[in-house]
Amino acid sequence: QVVRELGPQAVVATVFADDNKKYLSTDLVHDEQLEDDYLSPSVELLGFRSQRRDCHTCCDPAVCDTDAPSDFIPDDEPLPVCARPRHARPRHRRRSEER
């Protein structure tokens, strides 16, 4: 619908900020009969990229000061510079240690 409004040269991205796990047991995973006004028959998925909320979105787990997540798969796309200063401060500080 956005491409129709902006023209065929427009680049449109859809961001799903959810992991969909809670939908696995609902009717959203079942086939649904197409209606005439549905846009889905004309939508072409060119690709997708899944990102973890932690690590991969802000630093490279392979070189981070923590262990990489067990399911981390490095790709060829460069990652942004890590915003966390390494070893600059403890991760968790107890209130008794702050005094």
mmCIF file of C-alpha atoms in Angstrom:
data_model
loop_
_atom_site.group_PDB
_atom_site.id
_atom_site.type_symbol
_atom_site.label_atom_id
_atom_site.label_comp_id
_atom_site.label_asym_id
_atom_site.label_seq_id
_atom_site.Cartn_x
_atom_site.Cartn_y
_atom_site.Cartn_z
ATOM 1 C CA GLN A 1 0.000 0.000 0.000
ATOM 2 C CA VAL A 2 2.881 2.378 0.789
ATOM 3 C CA VAL A 3 4.582 1.519 -2.516
ATOM 4 C CA ARG A 4 1.342 2.315 -4.307
ATOM 5 C CA GLU A 5 1.311 5.731 -2.639
ATOM 6 C CA LEU A 6 5.036 6.487 -3.114
ATOM 7 C CA GLY A 7 5.525 4.896 -6.512
ATOM 8 C CA PRO A 8 7.206 1.747 -7.854
ATOM 9 C CA GLN A 9 10.751 3.018 -7.170
ATOM 10 C CA ALA A 10 10.082 3.342 -3.434
ATOM 11 C CA VAL A 11 11.905 1.036 -1.056
ATOM 12 C CA VAL A 12 9.652 -0.171 1.735
ATOM 13 C CA ALA A 13 10.741 -2.161 4.777
ATOM 14 C CA THR A 14 8.559 -3.785 7.381
ATOM 15 C CA VAL A 15 9.988 -4.194 10.864
ATOM 16 C CA PHE A 16 8.544 -6.856 13.125
ATOM 17 C CA ALA A 17 9.709 -6.002 16.620
ATOM 18 C CA ASP A 18 8.454 -9.264 18.044
ATOM 19 C CA ASP A 19 9.672 -12.844 18.061
ATOM 20 C CA ASN A 20 6.209 -14.309 17.289
ATOM 21 C CA LYS A 21 6.668 -17.111 19.836
ATOM 22 C CA LYS A 22 3.417 -16.247 21.549
ATOM 23 C CA TYR A 23 1.547 -16.669 18.252
ATOM 24 C CA LEU A 24 2.548 -20.292 17.627
ATOM 25 C CA SER A 25 -0.538 -21.631 19.369
ATOM 26 C CA THR A 26 -3.030 -19.213 17.813
ATOM 27 C CA ASP A 27 -4.922 -19.088 14.537
ATOM 28 C CA LEU A 28 -2.292 -16.756 13.080
ATOM 29 C CA VAL A 29 -0.246 -19.768 11.957
ATOM 30 C CA HIS A 30 -3.127 -21.364 10.052
ATOM 31 C CA ASP A 31 -3.918 -20.770 6.387
ATOM 32 C CA GLU A 32 -6.580 -18.178 5.806
ATOM 33 C CA GLN A 33 -8.762 -17.790 2.749
ATOM 34 C CA LEU A 34 -7.674 -14.798 0.674
ATOM 35 C CA GLU A 35 -10.100 -11.948 0.272
ATOM 36 C CA ASP A 36 -10.207 -9.605 -2.730
ATOM 37 C CA ASP A 37 -8.835 -6.640 -0.774
ATOM 38 C CA TYR A 38 -5.839 -8.514 0.725
ATOM 39 C CA LEU A 39 -2.419 -7.193 -0.262
ATOM 40 C CA SER A 40 -0.523 -10.401 0.531
ATOM 41 C CA PRO A 41 -0.767 -11.977 -2.966
ATOM 42 C CA SER A 42 1.167 -9.026 -4.399
ATOM 43 C CA VAL A 43 3.792 -8.845 -1.622
ATOM 44 C CA GLU A 44 7.221 -10.254 -2.408
ATOM 45 C CA LEU A 45 9.542 -11.019 0.487
ATOM 46 C CA LEU A 46 13.048 -10.251 -0.726
ATOM 47 C CA GLY A 47 14.758 -11.245 2.486
ATOM 48 C CA PHE A 48 14.833 -10.894 6.202
ATOM 49 C CA ARG A 49 17.340 -10.372 8.951
ATOM 50 C CA SER A 50 16.860 -11.378 12.528
ATOM 51 C CA GLN A 51 18.710 -9.506 15.259
ATOM 52 C CA ARG A 52 19.058 -10.222 18.914
ATOM 53 C CA ARG A 53 18.147 -7.340 21.168
ATOM 54 C CA ASP A 54 21.431 -7.687 22.987
ATOM 55 C CA CYS A 55 24.986 -7.922 21.669
ATOM 56 C CA HIS A 56 24.561 -8.223 17.898
ATOM 57 C CA THR A 57 22.736 -4.911 17.617
ATOM 58 C CA CYS A 58 25.373 -2.925 19.488
ATOM 59 C CA CYS A 59 28.634 -4.863 19.244
ATOM 60 C CA ASP A 60 30.305 -7.931 17.798
ATOM 61 C CA PRO A 61 29.893 -10.821 20.241
ATOM 62 C CA ALA A 62 32.900 -12.561 18.705
ATOM 63 C CA VAL A 63 35.242 -9.837 20.018
ATOM 64 C CA CYS A 64 33.196 -8.520 22.914
ATOM 65 C CA ASP A 65 34.388 -8.826 26.489
ATOM 66 C CA THR A 66 31.668 -11.412 27.048
ATOM 67 C CA ASP A 67 31.140 -14.780 25.443
ATOM 68 C CA ALA A 68 29.194 -14.847 22.202
ATOM 69 C CA PRO A 69 25.659 -16.235 22.485
ATOM 70 C CA SER A 70 25.570 -19.955 21.652
ATOM 71 C CA ASP A 71 23.317 -19.315 18.642
ATOM 72 C CA PHE A 72 25.382 -16.403 17.270
ATOM 73 C CA ILE A 73 26.210 -16.837 13.589
ATOM 74 C CA PRO A 74 28.668 -14.250 12.255
ATOM 75 C CA ASP A 75 27.901 -12.809 8.842
ATOM 76 C CA ASP A 76 29.798 -10.693 6.339
ATOM 77 C CA GLU A 77 28.015 -7.465 7.222
ATOM 78 C CA PRO A 78 30.123 -5.129 9.363
ATOM 79 C CA LEU A 79 28.804 -4.474 12.833
ATOM 80 C CA PRO A 80 28.725 -1.079 14.534
ATOM 81 C CA VAL A 81 31.408 -0.216 17.054
ATOM 82 C CA CYS A 82 30.612 -1.414 20.550
ATOM 83 C CA ALA A 83 29.326 1.456 22.668
ATOM 84 C CA ARG A 84 30.267 -0.220 25.938
ATOM 85 C CA PRO A 85 33.696 0.659 27.303
ATOM 86 C CA ARG A 86 35.392 -2.672 27.879
ATOM 87 C CA HIS A 87 36.330 -3.455 31.448
ATOM 88 C CA ALA A 88 35.662 0.177 32.391
ATOM 89 C CA ARG A 89 33.255 -0.716 35.167
ATOM 90 C CA PRO A 90 31.765 -3.853 36.676
ATOM 91 C CA ARG A 91 28.590 -5.041 35.038
ATOM 92 C CA HIS A 92 26.645 -5.428 38.248
ATOM 93 C CA ARG A 93 27.450 -3.516 41.356
ATOM 94 C CA ARG A 94 25.779 -4.337 44.624
ATOM 95 C CA ARG A 95 24.417 -1.451 46.639
ATOM 96 C CA SER A 96 26.741 -2.342 49.515
ATOM 97 C CA GLU A 97 29.730 -1.938 47.176
ATOM 98 C CA GLU A 98 28.633 1.529 46.031
ATOM 99 C CA ARG A 99 28.996 3.053 49.507
#
